[in-house]
CSV table of C-alpha atoms in Angstrom, one decimal:
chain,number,residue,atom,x,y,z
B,258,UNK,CA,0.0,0.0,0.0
B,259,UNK,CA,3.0,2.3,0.9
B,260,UNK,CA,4.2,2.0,-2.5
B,261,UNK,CA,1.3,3.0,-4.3
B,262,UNK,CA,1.0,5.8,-2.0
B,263,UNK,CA,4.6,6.6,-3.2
B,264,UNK,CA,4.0,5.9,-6.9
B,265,UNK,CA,0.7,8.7,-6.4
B,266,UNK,CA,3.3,11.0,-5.2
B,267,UNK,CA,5.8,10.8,-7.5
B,268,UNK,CA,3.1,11.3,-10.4
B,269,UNK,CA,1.6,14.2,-9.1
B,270,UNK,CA,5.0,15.6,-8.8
B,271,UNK,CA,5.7,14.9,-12.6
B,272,UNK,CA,2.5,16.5,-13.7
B,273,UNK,CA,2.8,19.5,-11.5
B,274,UNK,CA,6.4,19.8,-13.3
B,275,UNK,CA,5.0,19.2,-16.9
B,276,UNK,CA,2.7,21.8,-15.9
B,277,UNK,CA,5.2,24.6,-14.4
B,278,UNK,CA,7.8,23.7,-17.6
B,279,UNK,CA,5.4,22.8,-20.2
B,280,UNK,CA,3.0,25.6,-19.4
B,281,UNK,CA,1.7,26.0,-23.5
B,282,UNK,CA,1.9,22.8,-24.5
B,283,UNK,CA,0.4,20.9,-21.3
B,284,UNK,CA,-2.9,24.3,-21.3
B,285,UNK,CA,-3.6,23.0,-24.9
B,286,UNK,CA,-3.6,19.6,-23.9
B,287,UNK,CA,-6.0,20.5,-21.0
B,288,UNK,CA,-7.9,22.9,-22.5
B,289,UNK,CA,-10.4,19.7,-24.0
B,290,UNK,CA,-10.9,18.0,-20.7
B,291,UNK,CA,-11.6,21.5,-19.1
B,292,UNK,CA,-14.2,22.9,-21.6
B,293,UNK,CA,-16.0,18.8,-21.9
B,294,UNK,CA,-16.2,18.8,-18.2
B,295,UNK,CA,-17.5,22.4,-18.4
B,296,UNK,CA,-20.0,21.8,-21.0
B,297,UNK,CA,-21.3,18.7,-19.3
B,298,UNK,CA,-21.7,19.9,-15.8
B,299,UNK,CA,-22.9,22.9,-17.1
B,300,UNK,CA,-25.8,21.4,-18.7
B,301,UNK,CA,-27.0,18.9,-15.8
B,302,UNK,CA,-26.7,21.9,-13.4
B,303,UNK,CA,-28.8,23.7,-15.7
B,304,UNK,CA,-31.1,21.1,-16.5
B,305,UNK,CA,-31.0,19.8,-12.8
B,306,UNK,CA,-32.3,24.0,-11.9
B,307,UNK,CA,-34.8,24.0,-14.6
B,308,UNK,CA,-36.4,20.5,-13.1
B,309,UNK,CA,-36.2,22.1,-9.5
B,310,UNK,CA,-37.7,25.7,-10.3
B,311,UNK,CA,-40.7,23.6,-12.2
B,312,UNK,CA,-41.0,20.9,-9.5
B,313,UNK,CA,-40.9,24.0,-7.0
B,314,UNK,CA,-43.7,26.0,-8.8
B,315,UNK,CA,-45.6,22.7,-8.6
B,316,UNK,CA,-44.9,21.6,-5.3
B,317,UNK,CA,-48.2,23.0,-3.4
B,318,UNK,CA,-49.9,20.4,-5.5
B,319,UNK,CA,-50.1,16.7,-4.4
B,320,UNK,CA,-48.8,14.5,-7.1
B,321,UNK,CA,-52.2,12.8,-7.1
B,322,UNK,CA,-53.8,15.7,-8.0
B,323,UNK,CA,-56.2,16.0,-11.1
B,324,UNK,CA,-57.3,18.3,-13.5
B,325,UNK,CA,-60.6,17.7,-15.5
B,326,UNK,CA,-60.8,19.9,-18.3
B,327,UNK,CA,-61.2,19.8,-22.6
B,328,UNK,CA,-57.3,20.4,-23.0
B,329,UNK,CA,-54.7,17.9,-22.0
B,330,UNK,CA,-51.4,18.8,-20.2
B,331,UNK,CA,-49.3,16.5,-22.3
B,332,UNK,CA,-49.0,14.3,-25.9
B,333,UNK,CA,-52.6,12.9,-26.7
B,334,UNK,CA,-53.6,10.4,-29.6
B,335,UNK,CA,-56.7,12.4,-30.2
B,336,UNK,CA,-56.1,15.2,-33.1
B,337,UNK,CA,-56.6,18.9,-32.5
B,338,UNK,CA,-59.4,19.5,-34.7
B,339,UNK,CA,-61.1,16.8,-32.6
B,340,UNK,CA,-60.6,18.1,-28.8
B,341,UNK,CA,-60.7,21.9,-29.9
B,342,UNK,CA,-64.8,20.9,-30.8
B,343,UNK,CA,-65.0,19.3,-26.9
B,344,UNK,CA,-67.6,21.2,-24.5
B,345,UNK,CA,-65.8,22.8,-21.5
B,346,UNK,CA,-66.6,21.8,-18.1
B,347,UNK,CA,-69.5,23.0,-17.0
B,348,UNK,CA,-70.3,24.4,-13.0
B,349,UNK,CA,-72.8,21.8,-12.7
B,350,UNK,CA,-70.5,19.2,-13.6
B,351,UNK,CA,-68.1,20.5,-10.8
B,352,UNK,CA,-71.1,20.2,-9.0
B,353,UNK,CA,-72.4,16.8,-9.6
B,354,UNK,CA,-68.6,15.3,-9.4
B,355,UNK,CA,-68.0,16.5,-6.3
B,356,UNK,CA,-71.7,15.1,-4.7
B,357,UNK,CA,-71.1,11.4,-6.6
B,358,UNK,CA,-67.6,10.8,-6.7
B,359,UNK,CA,-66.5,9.0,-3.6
B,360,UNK,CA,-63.0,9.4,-2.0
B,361,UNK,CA,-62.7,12.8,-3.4
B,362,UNK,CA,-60.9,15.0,-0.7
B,363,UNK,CA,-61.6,18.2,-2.4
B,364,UNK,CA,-62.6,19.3,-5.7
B,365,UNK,CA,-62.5,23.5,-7.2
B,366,UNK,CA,-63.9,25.0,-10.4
B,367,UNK,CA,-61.3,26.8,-11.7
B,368,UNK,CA,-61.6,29.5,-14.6
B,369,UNK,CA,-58.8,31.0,-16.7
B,370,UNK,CA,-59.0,34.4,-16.9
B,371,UNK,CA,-57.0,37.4,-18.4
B,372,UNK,CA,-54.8,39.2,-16.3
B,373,UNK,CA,-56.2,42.9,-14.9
B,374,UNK,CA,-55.3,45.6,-12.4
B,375,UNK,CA,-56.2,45.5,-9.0
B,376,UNK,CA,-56.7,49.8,-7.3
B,377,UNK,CA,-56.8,51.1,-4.0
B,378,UNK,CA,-57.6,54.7,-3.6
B,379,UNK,CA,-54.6,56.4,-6.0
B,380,UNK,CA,-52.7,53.4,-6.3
B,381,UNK,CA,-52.8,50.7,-8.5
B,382,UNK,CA,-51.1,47.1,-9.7
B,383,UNK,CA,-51.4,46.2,-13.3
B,384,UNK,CA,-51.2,43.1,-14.7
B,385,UNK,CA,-52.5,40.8,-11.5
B,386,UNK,CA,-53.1,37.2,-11.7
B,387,UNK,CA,-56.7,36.0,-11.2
B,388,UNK,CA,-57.5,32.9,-9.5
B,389,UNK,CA,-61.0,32.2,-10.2
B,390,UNK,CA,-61.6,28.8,-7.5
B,391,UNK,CA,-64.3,27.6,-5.4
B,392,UNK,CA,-63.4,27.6,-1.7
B,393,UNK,CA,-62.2,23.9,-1.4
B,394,UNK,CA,-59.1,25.4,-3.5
B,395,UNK,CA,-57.3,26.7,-0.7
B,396,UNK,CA,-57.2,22.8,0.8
B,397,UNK,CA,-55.9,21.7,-3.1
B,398,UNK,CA,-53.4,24.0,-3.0
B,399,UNK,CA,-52.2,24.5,0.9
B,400,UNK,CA,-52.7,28.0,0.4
B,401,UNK,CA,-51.1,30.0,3.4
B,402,UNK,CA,-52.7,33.0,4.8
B,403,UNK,CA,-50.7,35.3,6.5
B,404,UNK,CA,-53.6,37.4,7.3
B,405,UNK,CA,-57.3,37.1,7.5
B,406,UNK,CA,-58.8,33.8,6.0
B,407,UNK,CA,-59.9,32.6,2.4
B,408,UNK,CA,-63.6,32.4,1.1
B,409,UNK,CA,-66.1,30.2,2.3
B,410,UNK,CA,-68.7,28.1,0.9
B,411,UNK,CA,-71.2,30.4,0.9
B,412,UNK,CA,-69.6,33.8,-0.5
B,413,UNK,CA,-68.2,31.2,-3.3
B,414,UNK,CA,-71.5,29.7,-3.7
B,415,UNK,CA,-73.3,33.5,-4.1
B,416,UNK,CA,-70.4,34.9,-5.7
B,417,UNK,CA,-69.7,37.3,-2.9
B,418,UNK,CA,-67.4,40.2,-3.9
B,419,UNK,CA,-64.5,39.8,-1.8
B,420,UNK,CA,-61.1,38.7,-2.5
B,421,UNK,CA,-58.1,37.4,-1.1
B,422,UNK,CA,-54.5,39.1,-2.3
B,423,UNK,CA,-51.0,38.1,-2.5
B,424,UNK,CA,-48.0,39.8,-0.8
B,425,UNK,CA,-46.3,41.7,-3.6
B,426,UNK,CA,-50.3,43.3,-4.2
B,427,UNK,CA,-51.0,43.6,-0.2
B,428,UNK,CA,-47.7,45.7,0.3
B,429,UNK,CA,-47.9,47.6,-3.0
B,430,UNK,CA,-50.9,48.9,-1.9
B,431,UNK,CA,-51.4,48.8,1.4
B,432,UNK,CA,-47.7,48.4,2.9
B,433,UNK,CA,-46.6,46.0,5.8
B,434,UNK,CA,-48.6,44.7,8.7
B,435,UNK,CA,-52.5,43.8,8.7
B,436,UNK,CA,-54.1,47.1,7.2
B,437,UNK,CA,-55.3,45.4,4.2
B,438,UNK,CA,-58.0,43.3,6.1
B,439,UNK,CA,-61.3,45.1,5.4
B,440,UNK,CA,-60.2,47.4,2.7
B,441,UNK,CA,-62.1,47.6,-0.4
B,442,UNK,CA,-60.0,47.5,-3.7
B,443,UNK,CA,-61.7,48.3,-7.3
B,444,UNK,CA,-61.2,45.3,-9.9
B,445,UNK,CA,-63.3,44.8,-13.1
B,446,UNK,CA,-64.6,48.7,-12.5
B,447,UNK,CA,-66.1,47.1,-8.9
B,448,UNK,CA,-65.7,46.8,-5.3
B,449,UNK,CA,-64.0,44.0,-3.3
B,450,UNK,CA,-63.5,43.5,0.4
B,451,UNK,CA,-60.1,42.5,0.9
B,452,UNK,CA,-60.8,39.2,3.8
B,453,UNK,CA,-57.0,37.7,3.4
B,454,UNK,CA,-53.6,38.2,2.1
B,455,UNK,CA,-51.5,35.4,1.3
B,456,UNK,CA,-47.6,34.4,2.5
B,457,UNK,CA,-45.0,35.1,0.6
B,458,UNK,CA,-43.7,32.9,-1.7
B,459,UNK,CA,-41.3,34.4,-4.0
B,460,UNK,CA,-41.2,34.4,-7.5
B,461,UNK,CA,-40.4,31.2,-10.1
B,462,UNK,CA,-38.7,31.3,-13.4
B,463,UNK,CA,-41.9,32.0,-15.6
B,464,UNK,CA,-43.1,34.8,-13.1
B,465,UNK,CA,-45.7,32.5,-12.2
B,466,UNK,CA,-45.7,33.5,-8.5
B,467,UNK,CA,-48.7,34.2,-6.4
B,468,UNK,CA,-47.4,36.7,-4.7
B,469,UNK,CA,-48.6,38.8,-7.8
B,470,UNK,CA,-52.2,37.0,-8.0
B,471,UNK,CA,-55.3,37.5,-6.7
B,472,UNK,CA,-58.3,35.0,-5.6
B,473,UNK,CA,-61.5,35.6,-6.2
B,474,UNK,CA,-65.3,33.5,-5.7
B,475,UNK,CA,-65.6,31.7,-8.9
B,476,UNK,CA,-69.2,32.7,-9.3
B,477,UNK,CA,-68.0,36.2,-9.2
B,478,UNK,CA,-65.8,36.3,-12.3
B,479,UNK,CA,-68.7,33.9,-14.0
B,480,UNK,CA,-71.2,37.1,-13.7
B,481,UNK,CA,-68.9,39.6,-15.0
B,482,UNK,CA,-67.7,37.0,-17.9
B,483,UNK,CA,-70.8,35.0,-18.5
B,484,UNK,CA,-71.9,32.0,-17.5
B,485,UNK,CA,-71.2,30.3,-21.1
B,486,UNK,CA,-67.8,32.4,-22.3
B,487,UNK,CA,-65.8,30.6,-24.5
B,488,UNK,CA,-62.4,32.4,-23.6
B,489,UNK,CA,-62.6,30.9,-19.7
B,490,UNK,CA,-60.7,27.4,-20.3
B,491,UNK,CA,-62.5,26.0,-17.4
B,492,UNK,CA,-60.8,23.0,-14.8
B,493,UNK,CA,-62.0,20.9,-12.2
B,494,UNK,CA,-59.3,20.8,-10.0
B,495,UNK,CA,-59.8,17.1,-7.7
B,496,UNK,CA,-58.0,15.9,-4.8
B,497,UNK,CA,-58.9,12.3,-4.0
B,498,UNK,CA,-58.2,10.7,-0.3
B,499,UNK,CA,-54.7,9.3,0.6
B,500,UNK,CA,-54.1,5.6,-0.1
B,501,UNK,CA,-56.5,5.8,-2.7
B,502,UNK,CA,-55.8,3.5,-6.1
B,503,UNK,CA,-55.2,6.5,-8.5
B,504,UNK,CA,-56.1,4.3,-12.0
B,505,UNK,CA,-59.5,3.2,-9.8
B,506,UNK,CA,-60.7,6.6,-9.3
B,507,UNK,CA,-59.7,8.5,-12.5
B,508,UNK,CA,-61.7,5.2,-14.3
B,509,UNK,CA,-64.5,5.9,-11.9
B,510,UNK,CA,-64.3,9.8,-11.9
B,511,UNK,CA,-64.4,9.2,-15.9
B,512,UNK,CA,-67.2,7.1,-15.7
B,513,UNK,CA,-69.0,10.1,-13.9
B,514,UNK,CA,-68.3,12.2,-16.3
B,515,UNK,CA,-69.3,10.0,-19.5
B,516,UNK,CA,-72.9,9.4,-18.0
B,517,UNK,CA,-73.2,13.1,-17.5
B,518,UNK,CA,-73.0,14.0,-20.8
B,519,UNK,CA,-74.6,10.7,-22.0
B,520,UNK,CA,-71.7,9.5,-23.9
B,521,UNK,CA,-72.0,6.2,-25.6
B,522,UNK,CA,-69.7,2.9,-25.1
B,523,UNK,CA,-68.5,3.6,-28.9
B,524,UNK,CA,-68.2,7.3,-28.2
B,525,UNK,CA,-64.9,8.8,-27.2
B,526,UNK,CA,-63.9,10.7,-23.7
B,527,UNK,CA,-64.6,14.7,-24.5
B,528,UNK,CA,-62.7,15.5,-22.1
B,529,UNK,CA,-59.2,14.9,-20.7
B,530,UNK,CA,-58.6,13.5,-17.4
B,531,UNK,CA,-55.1,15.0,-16.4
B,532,UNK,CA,-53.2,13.6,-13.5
B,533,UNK,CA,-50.1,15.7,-12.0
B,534,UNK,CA,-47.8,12.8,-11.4
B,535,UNK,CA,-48.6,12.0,-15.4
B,536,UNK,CA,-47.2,15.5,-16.0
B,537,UNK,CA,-44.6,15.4,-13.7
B,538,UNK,CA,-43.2,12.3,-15.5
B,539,UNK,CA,-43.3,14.3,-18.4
B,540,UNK,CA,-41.3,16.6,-17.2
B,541,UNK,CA,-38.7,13.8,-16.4
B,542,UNK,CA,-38.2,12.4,-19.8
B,543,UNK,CA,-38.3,16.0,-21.0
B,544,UNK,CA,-34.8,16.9,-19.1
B,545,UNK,CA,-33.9,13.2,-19.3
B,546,UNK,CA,-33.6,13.9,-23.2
B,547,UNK,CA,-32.2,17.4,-22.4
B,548,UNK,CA,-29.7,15.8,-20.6
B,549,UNK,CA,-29.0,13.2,-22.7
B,550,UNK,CA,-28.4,15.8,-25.6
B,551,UNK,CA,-25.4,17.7,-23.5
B,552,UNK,CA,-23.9,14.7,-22.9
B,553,UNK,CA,-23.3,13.8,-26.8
B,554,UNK,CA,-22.6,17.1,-27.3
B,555,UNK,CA,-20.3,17.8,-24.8
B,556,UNK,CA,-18.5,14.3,-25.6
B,557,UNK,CA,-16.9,15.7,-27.9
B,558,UNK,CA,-15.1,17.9,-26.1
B,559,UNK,CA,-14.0,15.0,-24.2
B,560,UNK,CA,-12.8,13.2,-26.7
B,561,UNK,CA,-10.4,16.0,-27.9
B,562,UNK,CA,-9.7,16.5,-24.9
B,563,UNK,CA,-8.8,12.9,-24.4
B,564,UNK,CA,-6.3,13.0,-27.3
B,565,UNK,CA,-4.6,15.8,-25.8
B,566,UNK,CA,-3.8,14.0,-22.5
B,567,UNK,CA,-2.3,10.7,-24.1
B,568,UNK,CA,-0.7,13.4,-26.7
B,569,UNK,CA,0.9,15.0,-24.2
B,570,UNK,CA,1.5,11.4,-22.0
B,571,UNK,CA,3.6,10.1,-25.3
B,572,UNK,CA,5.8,12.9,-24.9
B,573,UNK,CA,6.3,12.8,-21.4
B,574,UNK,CA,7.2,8.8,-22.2
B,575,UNK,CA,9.5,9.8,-24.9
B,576,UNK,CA,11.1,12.9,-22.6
B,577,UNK,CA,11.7,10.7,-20.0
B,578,UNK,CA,13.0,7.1,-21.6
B,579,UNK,CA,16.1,7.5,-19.9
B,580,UNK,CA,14.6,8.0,-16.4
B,581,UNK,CA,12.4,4.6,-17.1
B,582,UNK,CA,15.5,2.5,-18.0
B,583,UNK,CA,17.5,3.6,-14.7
B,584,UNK,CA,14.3,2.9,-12.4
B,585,UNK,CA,13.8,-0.4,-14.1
B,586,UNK,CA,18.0,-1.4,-14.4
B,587,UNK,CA,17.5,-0.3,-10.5
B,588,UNK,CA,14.7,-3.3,-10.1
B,589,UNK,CA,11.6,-1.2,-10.7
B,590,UNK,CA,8.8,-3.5,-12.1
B,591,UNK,CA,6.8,-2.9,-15.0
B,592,UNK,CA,3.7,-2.5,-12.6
B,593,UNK,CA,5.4,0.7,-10.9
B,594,UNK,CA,6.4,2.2,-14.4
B,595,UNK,CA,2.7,1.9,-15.5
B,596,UNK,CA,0.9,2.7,-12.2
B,597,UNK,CA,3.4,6.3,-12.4
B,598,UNK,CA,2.1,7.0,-15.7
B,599,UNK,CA,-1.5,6.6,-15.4
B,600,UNK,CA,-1.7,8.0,-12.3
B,601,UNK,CA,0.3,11.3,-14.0
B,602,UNK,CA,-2.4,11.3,-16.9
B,603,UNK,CA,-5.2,11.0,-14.1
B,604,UNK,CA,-3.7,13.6,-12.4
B,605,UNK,CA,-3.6,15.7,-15.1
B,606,UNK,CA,-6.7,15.4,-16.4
B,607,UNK,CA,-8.6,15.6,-13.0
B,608,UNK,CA,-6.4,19.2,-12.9
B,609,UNK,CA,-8.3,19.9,-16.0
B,610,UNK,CA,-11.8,18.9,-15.1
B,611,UNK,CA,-11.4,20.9,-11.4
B,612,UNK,CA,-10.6,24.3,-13.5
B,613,UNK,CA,-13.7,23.2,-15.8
B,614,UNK,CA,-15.5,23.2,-12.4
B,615,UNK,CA,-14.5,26.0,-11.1
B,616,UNK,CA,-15.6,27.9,-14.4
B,617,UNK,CA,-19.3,26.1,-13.9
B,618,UNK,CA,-19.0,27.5,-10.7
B,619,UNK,CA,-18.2,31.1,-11.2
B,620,UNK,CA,-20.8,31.0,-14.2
B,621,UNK,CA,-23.5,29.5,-11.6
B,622,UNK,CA,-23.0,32.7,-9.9
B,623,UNK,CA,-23.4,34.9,-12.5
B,624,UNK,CA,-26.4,33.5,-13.6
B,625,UNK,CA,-28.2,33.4,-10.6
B,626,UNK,CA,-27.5,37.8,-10.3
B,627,UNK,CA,-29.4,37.8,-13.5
B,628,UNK,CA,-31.9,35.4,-12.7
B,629,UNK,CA,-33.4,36.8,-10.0
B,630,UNK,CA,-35.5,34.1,-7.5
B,631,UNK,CA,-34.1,31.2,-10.3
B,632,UNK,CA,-31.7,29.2,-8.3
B,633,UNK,CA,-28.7,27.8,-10.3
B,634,UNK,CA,-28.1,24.5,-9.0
B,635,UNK,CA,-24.3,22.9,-8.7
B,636,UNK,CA,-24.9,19.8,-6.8
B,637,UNK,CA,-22.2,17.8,-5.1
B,638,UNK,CA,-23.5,14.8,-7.2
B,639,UNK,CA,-22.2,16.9,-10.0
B,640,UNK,CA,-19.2,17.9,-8.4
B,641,UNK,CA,-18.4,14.7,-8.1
B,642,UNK,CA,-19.2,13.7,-11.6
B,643,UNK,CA,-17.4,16.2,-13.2
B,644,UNK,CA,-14.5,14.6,-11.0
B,645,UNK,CA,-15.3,10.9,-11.7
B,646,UNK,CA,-15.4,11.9,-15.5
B,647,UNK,CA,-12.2,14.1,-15.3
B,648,UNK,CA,-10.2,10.8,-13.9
B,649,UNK,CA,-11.7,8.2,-16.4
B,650,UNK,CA,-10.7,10.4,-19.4
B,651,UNK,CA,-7.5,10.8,-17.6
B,652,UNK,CA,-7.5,6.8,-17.3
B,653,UNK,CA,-8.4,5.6,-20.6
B,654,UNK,CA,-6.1,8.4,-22.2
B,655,UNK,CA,-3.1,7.4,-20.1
B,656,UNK,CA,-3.3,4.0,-20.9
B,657,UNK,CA,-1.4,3.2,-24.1
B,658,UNK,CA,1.3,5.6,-22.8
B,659,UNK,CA,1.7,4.0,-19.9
B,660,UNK,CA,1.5,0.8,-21.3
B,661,UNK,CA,4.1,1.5,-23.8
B,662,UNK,CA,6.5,3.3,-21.3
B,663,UNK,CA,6.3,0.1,-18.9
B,664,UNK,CA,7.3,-2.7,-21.5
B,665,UNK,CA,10.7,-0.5,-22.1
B,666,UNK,CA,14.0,-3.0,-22.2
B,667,UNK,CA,16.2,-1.0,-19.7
B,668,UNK,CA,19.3,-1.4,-21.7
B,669,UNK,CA,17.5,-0.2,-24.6
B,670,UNK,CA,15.8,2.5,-22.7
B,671,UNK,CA,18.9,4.3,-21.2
B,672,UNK,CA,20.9,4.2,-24.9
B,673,UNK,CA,18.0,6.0,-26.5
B,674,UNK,CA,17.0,8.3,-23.7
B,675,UNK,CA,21.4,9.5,-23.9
């Protein structure tokens, strides 16, 4: 064991002095292993952040949650001219779902509406978010209140004009602290009582934050739009129980649904039943692929920079023939000579992947100045992968070199090397 530690010694010596006296040639040679390195770290990190900031702007959701609606979330075998002709979902299917489906934990009629500005006295906050849901929303979601409370059942149910605003529009126009609660701010040229204001929650990569949104009764928005308005996109948001089989109840929930509308056995679904874990698999393969792509990609930076290192170990060989016939006239064994090169190539090549690193690093911080809330994410998995790659690289490119360098004849070795 002593020896190898001696042998790992000796290497890193020799390629610390190829790089202080071969400063050009031994940069070039790393200059592949440090920008494939870079480009491949670079790209998981990124990819790893993207995955986070989406799972993260997703997380108040249970996986099992599912969204009922005439647009699907993800690929579809039915063709667009087909589902763009389905009926939305209608309030009084919300209604008879949530009455006849059983293990449903909560279910909310959601609407999509256009984004508007919310006023208070002079001021104002353009382009707010509005949540159109029924009450049982804020158990979906896990809203947090920070002050006052969300709609009930009955102000949902009446369409009660009072609203419940995030933190970003609370301190805008209000400022800190509870003075918010019992204001009335003006929204679609009408009045609102302000009954909550949300936590803060920061904002995501798309700006999709609530902090900038608004919730209001469902039934509200439905008398300023219209009951029947085509430009709502209508969900029914449902939550089943826990422990509940998920294929079970979207085939029952379905099954609802069809008999509602008095589909036929021959006659497709006209609707899509989406499930969050469904779209959160999508997601998966979506940056498996992406990260699939950056690693072909950025292989072929490796493999140049693979060249370089057993370029650059062939010289060292041929530089230091003389050396290798004294240490093996003076009993060194072919295992030493080729343990001493490889671990010099390893060596090196790590050297190169750490300054690729550090370069992911230092751009990891710049990007997350310009990004805002968007957190860049450098794992240690990826730390250490970067590493682990750096040293195979360095491995299989410092094999034939050391190979060739450890089957020397010593007598041979010294006369060529004078």
């Amino acid at each position: 064991m002593l020896i190898y530690l001696r042998v790992l010694k000796e290497s890193f010596n020799f390629a610390i002095n190829a790089l202080k006296n071969n400063k050009l040639r031994t940069f070039l040679s790393l200059v592949g292993v440090t920008i494939g390195i870079f480009s491949i770290i670079a790209v998981l990190a990124a990819v790893d952040s993207l995955k986070k900031e989406i799972e993260g702007s997703i997380s108040s959701l249970d996986n099992s949650t599912i969204f009922v609606g005439r647009f699907s979330f993800g690929p579809t075998d039915v063709p667009r001219w087909k589902y763009e002709q389905f009926p939305d979902v209608t309030y009084e299917e919300y209604q008879y779902l949530k009455r006849n489906t059983p293990n449903l934990y909560a279910a909310s009629y959601t609407l999509n509406v256009a984004a508007e500005t919310v006023k208070y006295q002079d001021k104002s906050v353009g382009n707010v978010e509005i949540g159109a849901v029924t009450e049982e929303y804020y158990d979906i979601e896990a809203l947090q209140i920070a002050e006052g409370r969300f709609f009930n059942e009955p102000e949902s149910i009446s369409g009660a004009p009072v609203i419940v605003l995030g933190d970003e529009i609370a301190q805008t126009l209000f400022g800190s602290g509870p003075e918010a609660i019992g204001k009335k701010v003006r929204l679609y040229g009408r009045k609102f009582n302000v009954i909550g204001v949300l936590k803060k929650e920061g904002s995501g990569l798309f700006g999709n934050s609530k902090d900038t949104a608004v919730f209001l009764p469902v039934n509200m928005v439905r008398k300023i739009y219209g009951v029947n308005n085509k430009n709502l996109f209508p969900f029914i948001v449902i939550k089943p129980e826990k422990d509940v089989d998920q294929a079970e109840f979207i085939a029952l929930l379905t099954q609802k649904l069809r008999q509602m509308r008095g589909l036929k056995p021959d006659e497709i679904d006209t609707f899509f039943v989406n499930q969050l874990q469904g779209f959160a698999d999508f997601i998966d393969n979506i940056t498996g692929q992406m990260n699939v792509i950056g690693l072909i990609i950025s292989g072929f930076s490796l493999l140049v920079g693979g060249f370089g290192i057993a370029n650059i170990m062939f010289v060292s060989v041929k530089e230091r023939t003389n050396l290798i016939g004294i240490q093996k006239s003076l009993g060194a064994k072919n295992k030493f000579i080729l343990f001493q090169f490889l671990f010099e190539a390893v060596i090196l090549a790590v050297i190169g992947g750490l300054i690729g690193l550090f370069f992911v690093f230092i751009v990891s911080l710049i990007a997350s100045q310009f990004t805002g809330d968007f957190e860049f994410v450098l794992s240690p998995w990826n730390l250490f992968l970067g590493t682990a790659i750096s040293a195979v690289i360095g491995l299989v490119s410092g094999i034939l070199p050391a190979i060739s360098a450890s089957r020397l004849d010593p007598v041979e070795a010294i006369r060529t090397g004078m």
